[in-house]
Short mmCIF file of C-alpha atoms in Angstrom, two decimals:
data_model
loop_
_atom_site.label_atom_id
_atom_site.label_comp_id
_atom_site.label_asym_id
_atom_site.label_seq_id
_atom_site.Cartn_x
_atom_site.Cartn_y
_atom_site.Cartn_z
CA UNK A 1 -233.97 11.43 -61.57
CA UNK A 2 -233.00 8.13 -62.92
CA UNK A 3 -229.77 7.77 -61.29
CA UNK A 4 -231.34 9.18 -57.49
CA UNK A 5 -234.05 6.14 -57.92
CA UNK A 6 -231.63 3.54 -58.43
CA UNK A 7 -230.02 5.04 -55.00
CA UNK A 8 -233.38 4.70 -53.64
CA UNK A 9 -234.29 1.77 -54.78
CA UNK A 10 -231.14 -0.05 -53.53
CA UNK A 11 -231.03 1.40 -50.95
CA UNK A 12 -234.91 0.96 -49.76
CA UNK A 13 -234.06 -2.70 -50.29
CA UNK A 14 -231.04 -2.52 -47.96
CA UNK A 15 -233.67 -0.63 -45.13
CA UNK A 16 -235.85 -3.15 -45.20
CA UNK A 17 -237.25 -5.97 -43.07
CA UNK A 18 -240.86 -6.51 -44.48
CA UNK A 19 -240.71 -8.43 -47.80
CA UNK A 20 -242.85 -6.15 -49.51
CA UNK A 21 -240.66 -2.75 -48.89
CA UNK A 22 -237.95 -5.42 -50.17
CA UNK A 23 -239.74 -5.86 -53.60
CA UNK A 24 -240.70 -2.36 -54.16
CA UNK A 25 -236.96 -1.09 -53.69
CA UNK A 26 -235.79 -3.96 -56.41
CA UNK A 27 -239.07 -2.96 -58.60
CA UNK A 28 -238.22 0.72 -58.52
CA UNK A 29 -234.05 -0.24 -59.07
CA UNK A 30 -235.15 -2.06 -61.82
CA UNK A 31 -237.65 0.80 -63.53
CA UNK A 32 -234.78 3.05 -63.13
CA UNK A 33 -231.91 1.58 -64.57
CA UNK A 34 -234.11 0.41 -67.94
CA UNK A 35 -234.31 3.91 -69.00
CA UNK A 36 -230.36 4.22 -68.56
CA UNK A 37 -229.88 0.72 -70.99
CA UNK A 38 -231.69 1.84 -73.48
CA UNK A 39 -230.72 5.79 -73.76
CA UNK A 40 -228.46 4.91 -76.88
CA UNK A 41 -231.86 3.52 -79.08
CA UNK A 42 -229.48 0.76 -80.46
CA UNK A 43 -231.52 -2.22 -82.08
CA UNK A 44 -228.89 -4.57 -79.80
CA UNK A 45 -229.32 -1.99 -76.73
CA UNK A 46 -233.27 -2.35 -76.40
CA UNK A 47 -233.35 -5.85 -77.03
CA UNK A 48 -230.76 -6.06 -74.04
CA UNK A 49 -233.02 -3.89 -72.32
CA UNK A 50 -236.28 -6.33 -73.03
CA UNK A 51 -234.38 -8.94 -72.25
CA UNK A 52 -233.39 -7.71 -68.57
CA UNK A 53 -236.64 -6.17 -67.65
CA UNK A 54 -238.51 -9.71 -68.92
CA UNK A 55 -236.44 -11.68 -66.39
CA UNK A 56 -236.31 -9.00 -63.52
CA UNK A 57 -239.84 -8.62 -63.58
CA UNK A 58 -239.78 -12.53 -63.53
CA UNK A 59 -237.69 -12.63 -60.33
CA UNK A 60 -239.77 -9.65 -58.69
CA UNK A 61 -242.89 -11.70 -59.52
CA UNK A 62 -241.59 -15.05 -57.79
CA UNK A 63 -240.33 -12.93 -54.91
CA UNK A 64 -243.89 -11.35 -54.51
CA UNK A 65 -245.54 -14.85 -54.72
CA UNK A 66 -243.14 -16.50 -52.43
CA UNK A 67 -243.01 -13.83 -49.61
CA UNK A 68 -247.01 -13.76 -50.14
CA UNK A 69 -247.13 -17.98 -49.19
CA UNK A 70 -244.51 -17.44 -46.50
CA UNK A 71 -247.11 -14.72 -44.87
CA UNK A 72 -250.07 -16.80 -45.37
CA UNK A 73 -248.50 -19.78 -43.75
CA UNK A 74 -246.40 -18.49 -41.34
CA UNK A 75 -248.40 -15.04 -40.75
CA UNK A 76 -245.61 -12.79 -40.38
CA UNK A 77 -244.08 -10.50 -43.58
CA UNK A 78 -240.79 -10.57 -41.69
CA UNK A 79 -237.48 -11.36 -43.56
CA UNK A 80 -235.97 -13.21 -40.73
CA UNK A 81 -238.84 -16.07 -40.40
CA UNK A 82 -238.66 -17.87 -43.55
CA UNK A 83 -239.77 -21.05 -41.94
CA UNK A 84 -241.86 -22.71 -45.14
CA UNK A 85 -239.26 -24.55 -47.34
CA UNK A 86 -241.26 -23.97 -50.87
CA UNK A 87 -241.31 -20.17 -49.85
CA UNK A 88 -237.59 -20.43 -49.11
CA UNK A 89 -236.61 -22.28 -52.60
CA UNK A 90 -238.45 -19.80 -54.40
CA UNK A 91 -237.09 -16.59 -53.14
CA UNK A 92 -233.56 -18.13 -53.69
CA UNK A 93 -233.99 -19.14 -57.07
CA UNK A 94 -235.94 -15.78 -57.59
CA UNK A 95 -232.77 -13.80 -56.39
CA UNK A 96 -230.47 -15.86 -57.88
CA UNK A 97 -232.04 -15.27 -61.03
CA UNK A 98 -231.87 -11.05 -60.41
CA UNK A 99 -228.06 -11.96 -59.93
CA UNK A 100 -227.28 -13.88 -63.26
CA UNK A 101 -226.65 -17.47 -60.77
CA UNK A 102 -225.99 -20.25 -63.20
CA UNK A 103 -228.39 -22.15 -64.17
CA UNK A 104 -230.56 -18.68 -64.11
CA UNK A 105 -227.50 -17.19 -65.87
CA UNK A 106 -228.33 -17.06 -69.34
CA UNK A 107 -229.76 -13.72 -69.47
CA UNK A 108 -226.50 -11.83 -68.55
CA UNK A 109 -224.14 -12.10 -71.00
CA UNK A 110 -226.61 -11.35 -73.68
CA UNK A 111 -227.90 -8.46 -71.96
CA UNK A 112 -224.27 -6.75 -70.49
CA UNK A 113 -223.56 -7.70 -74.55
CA UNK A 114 -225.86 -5.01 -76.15
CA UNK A 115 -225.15 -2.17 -73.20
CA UNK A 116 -222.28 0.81 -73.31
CA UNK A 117 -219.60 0.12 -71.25
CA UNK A 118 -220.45 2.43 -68.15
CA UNK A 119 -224.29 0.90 -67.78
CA UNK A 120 -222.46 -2.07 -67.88
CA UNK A 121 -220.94 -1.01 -64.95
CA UNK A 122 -223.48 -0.12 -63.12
CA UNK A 123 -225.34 -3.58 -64.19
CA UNK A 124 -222.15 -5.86 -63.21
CA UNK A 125 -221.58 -3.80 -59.96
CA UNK A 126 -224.58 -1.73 -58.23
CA UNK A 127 -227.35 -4.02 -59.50
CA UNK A 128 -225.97 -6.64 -57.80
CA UNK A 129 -225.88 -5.14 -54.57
CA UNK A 130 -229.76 -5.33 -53.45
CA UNK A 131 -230.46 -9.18 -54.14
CA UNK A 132 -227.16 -10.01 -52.72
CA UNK A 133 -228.23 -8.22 -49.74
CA UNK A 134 -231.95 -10.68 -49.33
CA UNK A 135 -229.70 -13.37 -50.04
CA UNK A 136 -227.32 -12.70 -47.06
CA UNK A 137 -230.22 -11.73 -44.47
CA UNK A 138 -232.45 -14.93 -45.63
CA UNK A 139 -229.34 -17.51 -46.07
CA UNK A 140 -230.01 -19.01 -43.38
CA UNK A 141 -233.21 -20.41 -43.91
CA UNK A 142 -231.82 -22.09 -46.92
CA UNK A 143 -231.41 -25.44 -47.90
CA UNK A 144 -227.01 -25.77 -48.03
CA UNK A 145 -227.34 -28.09 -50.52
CA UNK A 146 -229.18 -25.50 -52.96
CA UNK A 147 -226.65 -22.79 -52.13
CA UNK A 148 -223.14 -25.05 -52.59
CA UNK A 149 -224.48 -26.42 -55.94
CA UNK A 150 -226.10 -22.96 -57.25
CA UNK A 151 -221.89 -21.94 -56.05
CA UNK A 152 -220.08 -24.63 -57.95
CA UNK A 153 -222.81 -24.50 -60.98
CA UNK A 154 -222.04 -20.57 -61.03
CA UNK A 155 -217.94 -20.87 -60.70
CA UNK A 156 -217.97 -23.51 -63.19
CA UNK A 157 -220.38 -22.27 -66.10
CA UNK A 158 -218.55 -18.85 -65.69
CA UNK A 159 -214.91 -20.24 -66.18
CA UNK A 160 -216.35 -22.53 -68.87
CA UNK A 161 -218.75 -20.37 -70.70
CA UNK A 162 -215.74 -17.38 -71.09
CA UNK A 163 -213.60 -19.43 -72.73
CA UNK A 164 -214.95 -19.12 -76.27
CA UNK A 165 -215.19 -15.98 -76.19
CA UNK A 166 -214.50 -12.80 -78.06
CA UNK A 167 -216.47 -10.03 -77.12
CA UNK A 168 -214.96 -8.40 -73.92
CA UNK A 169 -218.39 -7.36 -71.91
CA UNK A 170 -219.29 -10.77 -72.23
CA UNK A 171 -215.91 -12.46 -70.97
CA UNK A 172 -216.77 -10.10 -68.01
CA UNK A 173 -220.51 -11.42 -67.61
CA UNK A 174 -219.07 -14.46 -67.31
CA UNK A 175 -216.34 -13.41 -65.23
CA UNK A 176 -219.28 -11.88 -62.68
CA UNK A 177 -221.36 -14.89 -62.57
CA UNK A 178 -218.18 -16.99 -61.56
CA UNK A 179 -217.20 -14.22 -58.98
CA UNK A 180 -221.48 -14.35 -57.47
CA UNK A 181 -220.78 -18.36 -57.25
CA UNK A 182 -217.44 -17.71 -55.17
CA UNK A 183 -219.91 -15.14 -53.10
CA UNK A 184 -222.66 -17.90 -52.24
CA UNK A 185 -220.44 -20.84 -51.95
CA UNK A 186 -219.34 -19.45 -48.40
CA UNK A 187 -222.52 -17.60 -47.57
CA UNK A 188 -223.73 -20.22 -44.83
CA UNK A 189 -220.68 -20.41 -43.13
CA UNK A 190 -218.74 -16.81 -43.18
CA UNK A 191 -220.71 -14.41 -44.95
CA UNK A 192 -218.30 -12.06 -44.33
CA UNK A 193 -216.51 -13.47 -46.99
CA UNK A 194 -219.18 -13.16 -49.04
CA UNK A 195 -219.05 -9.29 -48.24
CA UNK A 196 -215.55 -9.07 -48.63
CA UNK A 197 -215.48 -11.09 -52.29
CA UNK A 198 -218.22 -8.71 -52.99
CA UNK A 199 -215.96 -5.56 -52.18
CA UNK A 200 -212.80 -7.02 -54.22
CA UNK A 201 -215.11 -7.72 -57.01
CA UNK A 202 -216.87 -4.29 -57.17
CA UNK A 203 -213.09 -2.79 -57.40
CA UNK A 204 -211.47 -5.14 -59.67
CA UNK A 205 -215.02 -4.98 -61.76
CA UNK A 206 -214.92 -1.36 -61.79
CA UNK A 207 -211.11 -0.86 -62.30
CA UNK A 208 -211.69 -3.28 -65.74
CA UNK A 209 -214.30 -1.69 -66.99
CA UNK A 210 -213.15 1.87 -66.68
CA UNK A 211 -210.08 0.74 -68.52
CA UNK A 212 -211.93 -0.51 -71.32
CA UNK A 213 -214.03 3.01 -71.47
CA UNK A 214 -210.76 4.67 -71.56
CA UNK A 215 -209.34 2.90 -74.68
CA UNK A 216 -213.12 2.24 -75.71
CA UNK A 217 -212.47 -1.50 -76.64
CA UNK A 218 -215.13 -3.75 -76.67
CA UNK A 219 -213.55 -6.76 -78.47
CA UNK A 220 -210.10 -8.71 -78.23
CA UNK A 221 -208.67 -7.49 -81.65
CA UNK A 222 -209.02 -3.86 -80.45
CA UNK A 223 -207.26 -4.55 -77.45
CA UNK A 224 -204.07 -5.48 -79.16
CA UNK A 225 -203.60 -2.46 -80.78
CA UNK A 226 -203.68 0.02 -77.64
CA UNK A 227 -200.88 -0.58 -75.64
CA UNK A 228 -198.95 1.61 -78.35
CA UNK A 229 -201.28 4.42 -77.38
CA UNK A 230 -201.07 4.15 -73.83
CA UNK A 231 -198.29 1.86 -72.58
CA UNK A 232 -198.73 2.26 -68.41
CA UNK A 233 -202.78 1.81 -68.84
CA UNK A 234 -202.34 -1.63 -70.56
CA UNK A 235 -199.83 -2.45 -67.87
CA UNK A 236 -202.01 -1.91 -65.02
CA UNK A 237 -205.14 -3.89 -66.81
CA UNK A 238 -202.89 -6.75 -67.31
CA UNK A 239 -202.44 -6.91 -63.34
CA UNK A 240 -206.21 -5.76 -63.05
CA UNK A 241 -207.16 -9.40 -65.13
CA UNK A 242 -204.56 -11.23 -63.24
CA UNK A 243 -205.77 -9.69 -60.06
CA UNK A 244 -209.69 -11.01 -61.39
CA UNK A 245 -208.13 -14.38 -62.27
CA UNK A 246 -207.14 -14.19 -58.15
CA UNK A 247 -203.22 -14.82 -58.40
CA UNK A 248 -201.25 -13.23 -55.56
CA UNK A 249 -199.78 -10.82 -55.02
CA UNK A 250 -203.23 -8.86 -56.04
CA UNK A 251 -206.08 -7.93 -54.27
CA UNK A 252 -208.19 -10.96 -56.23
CA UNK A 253 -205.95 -13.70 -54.46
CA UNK A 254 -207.67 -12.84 -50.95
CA UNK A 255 -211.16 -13.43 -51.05
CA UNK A 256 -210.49 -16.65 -52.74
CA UNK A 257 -207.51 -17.88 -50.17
CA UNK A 258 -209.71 -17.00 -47.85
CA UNK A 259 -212.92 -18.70 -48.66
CA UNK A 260 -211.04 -22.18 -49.83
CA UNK A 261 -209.53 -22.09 -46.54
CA UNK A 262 -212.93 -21.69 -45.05
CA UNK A 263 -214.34 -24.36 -46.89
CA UNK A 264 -210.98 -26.69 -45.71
CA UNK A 265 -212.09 -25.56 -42.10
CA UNK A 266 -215.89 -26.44 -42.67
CA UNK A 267 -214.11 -29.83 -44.04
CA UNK A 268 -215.63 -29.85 -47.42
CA UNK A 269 -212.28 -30.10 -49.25
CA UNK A 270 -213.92 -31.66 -52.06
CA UNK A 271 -215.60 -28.95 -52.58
CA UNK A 272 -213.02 -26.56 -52.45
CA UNK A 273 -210.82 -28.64 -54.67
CA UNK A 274 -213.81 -27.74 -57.29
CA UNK A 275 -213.69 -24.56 -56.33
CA UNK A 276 -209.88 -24.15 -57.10
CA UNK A 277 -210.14 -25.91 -60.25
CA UNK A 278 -213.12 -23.65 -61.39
CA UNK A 279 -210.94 -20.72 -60.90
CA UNK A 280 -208.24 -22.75 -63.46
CA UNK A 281 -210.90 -22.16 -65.97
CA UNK A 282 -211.89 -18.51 -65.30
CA UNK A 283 -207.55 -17.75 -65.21
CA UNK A 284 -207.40 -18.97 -68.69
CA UNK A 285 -209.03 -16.54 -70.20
CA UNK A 286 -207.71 -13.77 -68.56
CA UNK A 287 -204.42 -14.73 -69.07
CA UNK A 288 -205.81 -14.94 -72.99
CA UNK A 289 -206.32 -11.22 -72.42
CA UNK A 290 -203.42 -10.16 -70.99
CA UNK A 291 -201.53 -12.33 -73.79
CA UNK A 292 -203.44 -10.44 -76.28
CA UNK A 293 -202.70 -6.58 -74.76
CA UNK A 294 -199.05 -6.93 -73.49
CA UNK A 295 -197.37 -9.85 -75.69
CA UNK A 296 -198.90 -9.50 -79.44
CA UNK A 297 -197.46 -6.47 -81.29
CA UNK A 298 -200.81 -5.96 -83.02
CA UNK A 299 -201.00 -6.85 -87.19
CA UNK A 300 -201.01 -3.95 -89.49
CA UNK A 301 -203.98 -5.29 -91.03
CA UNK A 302 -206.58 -5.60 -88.19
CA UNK A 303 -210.18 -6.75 -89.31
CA UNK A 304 -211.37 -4.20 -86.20
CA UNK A 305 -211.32 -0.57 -86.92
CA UNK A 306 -208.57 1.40 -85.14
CA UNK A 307 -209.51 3.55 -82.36
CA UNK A 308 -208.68 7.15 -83.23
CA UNK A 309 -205.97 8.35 -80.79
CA UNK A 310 -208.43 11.41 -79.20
CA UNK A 311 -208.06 12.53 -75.84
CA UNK A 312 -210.31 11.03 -73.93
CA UNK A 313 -212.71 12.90 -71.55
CA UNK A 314 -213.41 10.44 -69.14
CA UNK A 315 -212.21 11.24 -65.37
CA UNK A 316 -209.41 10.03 -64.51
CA UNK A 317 -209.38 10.10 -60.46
CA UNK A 318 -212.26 6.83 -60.66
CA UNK A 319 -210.16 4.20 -62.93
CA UNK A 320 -207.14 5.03 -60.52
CA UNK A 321 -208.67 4.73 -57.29
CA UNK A 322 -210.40 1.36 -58.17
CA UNK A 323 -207.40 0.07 -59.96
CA UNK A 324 -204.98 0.57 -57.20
CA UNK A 325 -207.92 -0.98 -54.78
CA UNK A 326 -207.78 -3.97 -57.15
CA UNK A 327 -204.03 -4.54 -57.12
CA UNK A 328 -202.70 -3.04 -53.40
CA UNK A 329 -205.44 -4.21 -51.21
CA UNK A 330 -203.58 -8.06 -49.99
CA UNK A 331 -201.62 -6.63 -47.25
CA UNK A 332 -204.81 -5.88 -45.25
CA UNK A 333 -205.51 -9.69 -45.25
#
């Protein structure tokens, strides 16, 4: 039941044109996937789950208020005529906050923190997919000043804020919200791109996350002392993080090439050199990562508790599929 509403309620959201049909598909995405965070009864999983229904069911509110001033101004509940700036600011900063944007970021890490690692899955990838998809049909109603700084806030607090970091899910949260800012920097001019950063994102996303299910690591220390266990696995998440830091020859590289040279072409290269240099930061840590699972033989004496080597029973067919979509897919470029 739970899983078949989140469907719905993405998918409702995708259907729609009246804002109202809009909020009740995020509403009903949101009431679904709560149950699903806090199924384990951990202390840390409810409070993540508090924590993400308080600011979703801040971000439906502001949607419902905006979309409410935009029909009593304008008269019409249709998506397409945001023509009342205030209505337009709010619905942006609204969605952006559903997304984890920076500076409405703070919420994610803490919450993809306390969940297991397959709701964090779902979290990083499918929730993501309904407010990105109001963004893209009301984006152009939208101040382009709002949308290139909430972009270069988002690409820069996520390469900066993953850098002290320990805990795996979170490197990833902050790894997502610097992937959404790559996604709304080019939204006004090519939102293509923005679809196509999405898709490489969902796979690499996916492709990381299954890996870490496999060798259930959630922390750095744990992560050195797998690739004993499974050699080929750690070899193939070292490209996966590589391919998220976006260096050719990996899928990662071509939404970014292709957005900086869409920015050069919409001659903003200042903000593309930001852009570029933002990606620097989120690189670093990844390449921490794959330092820490291919080049450290791991101590004897690790302060984590060793995985025992069981067989695990997770499907296979999913973490293959989305990690050879994460490292094969530049040739279609």
């Amino acid at each position: 039941t739970l899983l078949s509403s989140l469907g719905l309620g993405t998918t409702l959201t995708f259907a729609s044109s009246h804002w109202l049909l809009a909020w009740m598909g995020l509403e009903i995405n949101t009431l679904a996937i709560i149950p699903l965070m806090a199924q384990h009864h951990h202390p840390r999983a409810v409070e993540a789950t508090t924590k993400y229904f308080l600011t979703q069911a801040t971000a439906a509110a502001m949607i419902l208020f905006a979309s409410t001033t935009n029909a009593w101004i304008t008269g019409v509940w249709d998506m397409n005529s945001l023509s009342n700036p205030i209505a337009s600011t709010m619905i942006i900063a609204a969605l952006a906050l559903k997304i984890g944007l920076a500076p409405m970021h703070f919420w994610m890490p803490e919450v993809l923190q306390g969940l297991d690692l397959l709701t964090g899955l779902v979290l990083s990838t499918w929730q993501k997919l309904a407010p990105l998809a109001l963004i893209i049909q009301t984006a152009q109603s939208i101040d382009p000043l709002l949308l290139t700084a909430l972009g270069l806030m988002s690409t820069l607090i996520g390469g900066w804020g993953g850098l002290n970091q320990t805990q795996l899910r979170k490197i990833l949260a902050y790894s997502s919200i610097a992937h959404m800012g790559w996604m709304i920097i080019v939204l006004q001019y090519a939102p293509q791109l923005t679809l196509l950063a999405l898709l490489t994102y969902i796979f690499m996303t996916s492709a990381a996350f299954l890996t870490l299910k496999t060798s259930s690591a959630t922390k750095i220390g744990t992560l050195a002392t797998v690739w004993s266990k499974s050699p080929i696995l750690m070899t193939t998440t070292a490209l996966v993080l590589l391919s998220l830091g976006g260096l050719p020859p990996l899928t990662g590289f071509m939404p970014k090439w292709l957005i900086l040279q869409e920015l050069a072409k919409q001659s903003l290269p200042l903000v593309a050199t930001i852009m570029a240099l933002a990606a620097l930061l989120s690189l670093y840590f990844y390449l921490r990562l794959c330092y820490a699972m291919t080049l450290t033989i791991s101590p004897n004496t690790t302060a984590s508790t060793t995985p025992w080597r069981v067989r695990t029973t997770q499907a296979p067919f999913p973490l293959a599929l989305a990690t050879v979509m994460a490292l094969g897919l530049l040739p279609v470029t």
